[in-house]
Coordinates of C-alpha atoms and ligand atoms in Angstrom, one line a residue:
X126 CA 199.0 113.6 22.6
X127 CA 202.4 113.4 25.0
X128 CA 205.0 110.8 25.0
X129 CA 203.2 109.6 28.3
X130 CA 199.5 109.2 26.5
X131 CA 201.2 108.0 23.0
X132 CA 203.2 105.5 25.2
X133 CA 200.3 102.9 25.3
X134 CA 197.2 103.3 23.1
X135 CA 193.7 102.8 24.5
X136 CA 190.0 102.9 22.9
X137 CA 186.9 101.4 24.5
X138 CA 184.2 100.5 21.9
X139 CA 181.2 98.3 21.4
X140 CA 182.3 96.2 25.2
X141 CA 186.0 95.6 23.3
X142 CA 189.2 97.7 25.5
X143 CA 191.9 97.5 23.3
X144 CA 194.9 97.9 24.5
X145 CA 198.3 98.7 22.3
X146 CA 201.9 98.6 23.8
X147 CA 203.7 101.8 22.3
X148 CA 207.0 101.7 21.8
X149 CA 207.9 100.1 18.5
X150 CA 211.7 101.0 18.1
X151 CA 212.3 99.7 21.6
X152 CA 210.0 96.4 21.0
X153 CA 207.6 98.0 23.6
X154 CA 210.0 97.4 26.4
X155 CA 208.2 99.3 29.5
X156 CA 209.4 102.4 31.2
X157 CA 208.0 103.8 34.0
X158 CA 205.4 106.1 32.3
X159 CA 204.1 102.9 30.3
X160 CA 203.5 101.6 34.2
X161 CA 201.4 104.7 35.2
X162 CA 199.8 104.8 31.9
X163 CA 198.1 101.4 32.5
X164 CA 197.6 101.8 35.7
X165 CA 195.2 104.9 34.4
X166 CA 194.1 102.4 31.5
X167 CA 193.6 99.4 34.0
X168 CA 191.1 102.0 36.2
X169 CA 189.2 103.2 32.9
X170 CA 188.2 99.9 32.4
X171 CA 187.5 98.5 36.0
X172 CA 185.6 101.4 36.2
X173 CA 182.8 100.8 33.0
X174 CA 180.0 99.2 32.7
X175 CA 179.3 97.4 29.8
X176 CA 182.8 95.8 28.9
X177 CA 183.1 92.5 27.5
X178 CA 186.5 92.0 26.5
X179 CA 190.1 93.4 26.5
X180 CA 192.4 93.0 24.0
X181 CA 196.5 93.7 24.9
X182 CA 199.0 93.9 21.5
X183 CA 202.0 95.4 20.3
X184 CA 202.7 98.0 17.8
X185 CA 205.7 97.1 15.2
X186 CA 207.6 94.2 15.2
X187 CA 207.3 93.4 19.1
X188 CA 204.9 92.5 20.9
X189 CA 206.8 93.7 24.1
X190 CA 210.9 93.4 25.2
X191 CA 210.0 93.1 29.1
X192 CA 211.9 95.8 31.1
X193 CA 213.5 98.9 29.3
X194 CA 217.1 98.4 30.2
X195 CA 217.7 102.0 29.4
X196 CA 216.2 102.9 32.8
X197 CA 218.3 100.7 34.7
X198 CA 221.9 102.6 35.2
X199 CA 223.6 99.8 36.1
X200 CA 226.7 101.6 35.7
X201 CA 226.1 103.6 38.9
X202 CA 227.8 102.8 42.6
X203 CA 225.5 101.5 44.8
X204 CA 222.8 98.9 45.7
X205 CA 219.8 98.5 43.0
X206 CA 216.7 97.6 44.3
X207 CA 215.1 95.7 41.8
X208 CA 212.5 94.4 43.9
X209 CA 210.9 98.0 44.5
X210 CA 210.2 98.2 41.1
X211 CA 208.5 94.8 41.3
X212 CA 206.9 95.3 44.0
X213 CA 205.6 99.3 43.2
X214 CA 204.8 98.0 39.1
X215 CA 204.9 94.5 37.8
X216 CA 203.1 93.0 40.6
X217 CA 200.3 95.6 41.0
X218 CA 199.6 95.2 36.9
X219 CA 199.9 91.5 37.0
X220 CA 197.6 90.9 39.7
X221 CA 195.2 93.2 38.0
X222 CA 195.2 92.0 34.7
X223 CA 194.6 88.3 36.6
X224 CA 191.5 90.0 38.1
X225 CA 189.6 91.6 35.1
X226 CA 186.0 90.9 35.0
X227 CA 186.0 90.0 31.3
X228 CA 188.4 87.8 28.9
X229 CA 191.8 88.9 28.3
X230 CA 193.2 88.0 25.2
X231 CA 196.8 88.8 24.2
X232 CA 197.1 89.1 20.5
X233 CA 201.3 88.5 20.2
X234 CA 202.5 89.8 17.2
X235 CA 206.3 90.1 17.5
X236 CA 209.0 88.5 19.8
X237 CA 207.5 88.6 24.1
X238 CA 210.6 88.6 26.2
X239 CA 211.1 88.6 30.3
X240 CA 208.4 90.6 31.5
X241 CA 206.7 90.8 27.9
X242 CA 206.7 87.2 27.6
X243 CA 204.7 87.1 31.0
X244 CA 202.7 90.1 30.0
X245 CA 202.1 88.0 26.9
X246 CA 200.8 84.6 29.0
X247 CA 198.7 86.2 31.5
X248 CA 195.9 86.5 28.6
X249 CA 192.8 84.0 29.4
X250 CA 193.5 83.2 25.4
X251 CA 196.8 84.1 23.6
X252 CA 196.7 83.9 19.8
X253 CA 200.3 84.2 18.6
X254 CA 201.5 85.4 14.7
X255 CA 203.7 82.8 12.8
X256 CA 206.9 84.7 13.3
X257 CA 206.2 85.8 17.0
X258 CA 208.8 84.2 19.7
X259 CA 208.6 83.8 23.6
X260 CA 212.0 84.3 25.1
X261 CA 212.5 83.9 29.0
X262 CA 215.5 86.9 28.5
X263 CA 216.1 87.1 32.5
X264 CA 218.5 83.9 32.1
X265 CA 220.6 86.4 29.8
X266 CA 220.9 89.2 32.2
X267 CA 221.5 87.3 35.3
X268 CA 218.1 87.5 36.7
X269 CA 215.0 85.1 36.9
X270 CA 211.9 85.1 35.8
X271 CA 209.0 87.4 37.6
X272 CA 205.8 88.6 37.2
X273 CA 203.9 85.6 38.4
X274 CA 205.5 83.2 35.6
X275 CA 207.7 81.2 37.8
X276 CA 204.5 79.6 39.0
X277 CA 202.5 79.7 35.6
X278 CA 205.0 78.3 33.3
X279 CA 205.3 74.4 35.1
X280 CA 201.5 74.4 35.3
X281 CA 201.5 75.2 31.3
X282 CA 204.2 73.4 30.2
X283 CA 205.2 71.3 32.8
X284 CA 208.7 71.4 35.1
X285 CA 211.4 70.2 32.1
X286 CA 210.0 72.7 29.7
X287 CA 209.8 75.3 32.3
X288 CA 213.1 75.0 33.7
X289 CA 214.7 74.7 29.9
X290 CA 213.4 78.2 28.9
X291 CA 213.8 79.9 32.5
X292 CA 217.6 78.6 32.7
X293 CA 218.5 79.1 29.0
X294 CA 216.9 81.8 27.7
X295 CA 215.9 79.9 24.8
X296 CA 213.7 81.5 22.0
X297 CA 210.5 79.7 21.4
X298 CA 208.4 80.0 18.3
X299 CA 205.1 80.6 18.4
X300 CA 204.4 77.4 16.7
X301 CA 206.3 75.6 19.3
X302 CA 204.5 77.4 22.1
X303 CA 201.0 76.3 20.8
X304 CA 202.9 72.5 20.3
X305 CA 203.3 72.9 24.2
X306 CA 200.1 74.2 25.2
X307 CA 201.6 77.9 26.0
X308 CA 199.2 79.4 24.0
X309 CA 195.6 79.0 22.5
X310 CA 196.4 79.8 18.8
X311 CA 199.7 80.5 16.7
X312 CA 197.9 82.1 13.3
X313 CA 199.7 83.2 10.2
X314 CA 201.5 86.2 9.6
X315 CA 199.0 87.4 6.9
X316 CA 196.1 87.1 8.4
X317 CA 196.8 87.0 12.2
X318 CA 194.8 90.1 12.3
X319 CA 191.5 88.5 11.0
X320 CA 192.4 85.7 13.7
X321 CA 192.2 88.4 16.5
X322 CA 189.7 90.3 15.2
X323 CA 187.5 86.7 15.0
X324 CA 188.4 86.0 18.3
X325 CA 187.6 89.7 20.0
X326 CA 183.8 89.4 18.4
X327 CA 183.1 86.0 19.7
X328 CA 184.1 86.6 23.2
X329 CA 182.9 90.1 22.8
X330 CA 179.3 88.3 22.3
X331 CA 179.8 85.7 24.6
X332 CA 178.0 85.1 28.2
X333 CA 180.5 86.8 29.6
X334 CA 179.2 85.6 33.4
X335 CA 179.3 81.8 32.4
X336 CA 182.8 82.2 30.3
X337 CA 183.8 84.3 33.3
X338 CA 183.1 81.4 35.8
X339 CA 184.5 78.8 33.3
X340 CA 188.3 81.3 33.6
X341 CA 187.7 81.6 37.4
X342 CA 187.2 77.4 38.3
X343 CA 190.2 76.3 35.7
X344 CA 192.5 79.1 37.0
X345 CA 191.6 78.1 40.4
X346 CA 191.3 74.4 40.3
X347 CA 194.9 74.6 40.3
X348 CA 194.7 75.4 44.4
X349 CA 191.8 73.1 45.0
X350 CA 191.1 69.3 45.6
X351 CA 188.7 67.5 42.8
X352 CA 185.9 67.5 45.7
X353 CA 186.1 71.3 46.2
X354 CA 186.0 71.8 42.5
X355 CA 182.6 69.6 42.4
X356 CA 181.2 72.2 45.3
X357 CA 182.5 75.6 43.2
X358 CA 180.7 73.7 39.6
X359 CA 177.7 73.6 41.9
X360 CA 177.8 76.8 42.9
X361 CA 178.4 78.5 39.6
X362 CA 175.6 76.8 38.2
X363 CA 173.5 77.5 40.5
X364 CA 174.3 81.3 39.9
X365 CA 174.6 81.2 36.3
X366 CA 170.9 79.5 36.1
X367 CA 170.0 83.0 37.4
X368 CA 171.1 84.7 34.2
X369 CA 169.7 86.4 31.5
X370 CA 172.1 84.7 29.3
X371 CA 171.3 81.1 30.3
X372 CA 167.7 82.1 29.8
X373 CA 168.9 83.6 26.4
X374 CA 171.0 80.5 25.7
X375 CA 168.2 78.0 25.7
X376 CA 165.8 79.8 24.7
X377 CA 167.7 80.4 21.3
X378 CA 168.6 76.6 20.8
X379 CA 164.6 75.9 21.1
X380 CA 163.8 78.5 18.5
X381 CA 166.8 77.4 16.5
X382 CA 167.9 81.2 16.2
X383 CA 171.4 82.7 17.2
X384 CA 171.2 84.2 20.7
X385 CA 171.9 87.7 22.0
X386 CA 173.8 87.3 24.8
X387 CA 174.1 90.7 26.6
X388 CA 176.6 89.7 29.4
X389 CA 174.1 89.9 32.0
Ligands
LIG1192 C1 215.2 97.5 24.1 C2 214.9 96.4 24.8 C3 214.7 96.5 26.2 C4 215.3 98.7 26.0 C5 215.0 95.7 22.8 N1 215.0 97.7 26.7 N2 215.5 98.6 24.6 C6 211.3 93.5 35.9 C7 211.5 94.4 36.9 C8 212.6 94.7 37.6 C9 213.8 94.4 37.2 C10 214.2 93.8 36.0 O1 213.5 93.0 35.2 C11 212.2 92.9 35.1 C12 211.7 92.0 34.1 C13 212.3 92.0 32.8 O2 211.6 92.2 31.9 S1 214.0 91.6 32.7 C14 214.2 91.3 31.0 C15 214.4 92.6 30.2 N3 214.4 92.3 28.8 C16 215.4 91.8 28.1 O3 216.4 91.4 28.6 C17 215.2 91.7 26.6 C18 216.3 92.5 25.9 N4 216.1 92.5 24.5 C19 216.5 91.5 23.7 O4 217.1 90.5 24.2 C20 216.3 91.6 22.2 O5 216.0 92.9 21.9 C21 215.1 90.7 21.7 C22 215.5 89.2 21.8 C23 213.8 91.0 22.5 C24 214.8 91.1 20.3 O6 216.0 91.0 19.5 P1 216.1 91.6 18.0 O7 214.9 91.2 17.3 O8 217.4 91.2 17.5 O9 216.0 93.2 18.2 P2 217.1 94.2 18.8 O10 217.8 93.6 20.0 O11 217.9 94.7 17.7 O12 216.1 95.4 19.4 C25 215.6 96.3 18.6 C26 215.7 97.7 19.4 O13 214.9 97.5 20.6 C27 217.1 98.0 19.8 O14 217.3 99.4 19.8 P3 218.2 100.0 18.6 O15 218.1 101.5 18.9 O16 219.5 99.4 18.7 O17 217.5 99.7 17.3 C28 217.1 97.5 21.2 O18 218.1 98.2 22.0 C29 215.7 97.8 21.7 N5 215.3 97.0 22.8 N6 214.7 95.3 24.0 N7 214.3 95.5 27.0

């Protein structure tokens, strides 16, 4: 495989994507051809039919260094447009990855920092190991933070904490970040994987419509008044009661049996 496959690693198996950042002795920091690699990723799995879950990591130590600063010659005369790149990249995957039809869960096993710490928090659930760290690195370089986090960190953590990591740069353990509400999980070093794993096979067999319209209300609700919330409960319901999950669902608590839930 080329640098530009080998850059990110992707398998699709059994409804699970799994997605693995691929840069180790750069901390995953993203280049361009990681960008056009999950763009080709991101249309591999919009594109099938039976998915259930995706899964985003790190290899190595990181779980991903935001921006690789080697592709930005800073030493060169001239205006740098930073914003193209924002605009042509980051916001195309972020508002993708906000749009997946199934779960994402971000599985952060080493330091997240500027655009990997957002990468890191736009997973539905974020499990974090022991000795991973979220670091808002834009306050180090003179920028400020991007890909969407500027508006999800308040709602997480609320203004102070926000505006403490954004403006210092501070580097937050992942057993701070759970402390806050960051994240869902921060598991131990040693078994973090078993933590993912568990986690991947019980959304993975989840009724992914109802958990779907469970993401889609609470990530919403955050635009809506409490009376418009009622309406979309209402309204999901009444769609979900059309399911064969919902069937499956009750059906399996009155003949005390697990259920197979097939996403449908
Ligand atoms: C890296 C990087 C990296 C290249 C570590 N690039 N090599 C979006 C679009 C448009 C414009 C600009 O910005 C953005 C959003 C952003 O993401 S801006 C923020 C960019 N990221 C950073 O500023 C983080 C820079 N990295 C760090 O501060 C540290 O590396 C952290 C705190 C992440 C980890 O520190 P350590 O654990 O001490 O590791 P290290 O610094 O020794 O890094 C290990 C290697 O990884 C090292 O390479 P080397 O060859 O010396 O072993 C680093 O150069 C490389 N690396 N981050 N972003």
């Amino acid at each position: 495989m080329s640098d530009s496959q080998t850059c990110v690693l992707f398998a699709l198996e059994d409804g699970v994507a799994r997605i693995v950042l691929n840069r180790p002795d750069q901390l995953n920091a993203i280049t361009v051809g990681m960008h056009q690699r999950l763009s080709d990723i991101l249309d591999e799995i919009e594109a099938s039919a039976d998915l259930r879950v995706v899964l985003l990591t790190g290899a190595g130590r990181g779980f991903c260094a935001g921006q690789d600063l080697g592709e930005r010659p800073v030493e060169q005369e001239g205006p740098l447009d930073l914003g193209e790149s924002i605009e042509l990249r980051y916001n195309p995957l972020i508002r993708r990855l906000a749009r997946l039809p199934v779960p994402l869960v971000c599985a952060v096993n080493g330091v997240a920092a500027g655009a990997g710490a957002a990468l890191a928090l736009m997973g539905d659930m974020v499990i974090a190991a022991q000795s991973a760290s979220f670091i808002l690195s834009f306050a180090k370089i003179g920028l400020m933070p991007d890909c969407g986090i500027s508006w999800l960190l308040p709602r997480l953590i609320g203004q102070p904490r926000a505006l403490g990591m954004a403006m210092t740069g501070e580097r937050i353990s992942a057993a701070r970040a759970q402390e806050w509400g960051l994240i869902w999980q921060c598991a131990p070093d040693d078994d973090f994987i078993e933590h993912v794993e568990a986690l991947v096979s019980l959304l993975a067999a989840a009724p992914t419509q109802g958990i779907m319209a469970a993401r889609n209300a609470i990530r919403q609700s955050w635009s809506r008044d409490f009376d418009a919330q009622l309406d979309i409960e209402r309204d999901g319901q009444r769609r979900l009661g059309h399911t064969h999950d919902y069937r499956e669902g009750v059906s399996a608590f009155r003949q005390k049996r697990r259920p197979q839930f097939r996403g449908l």
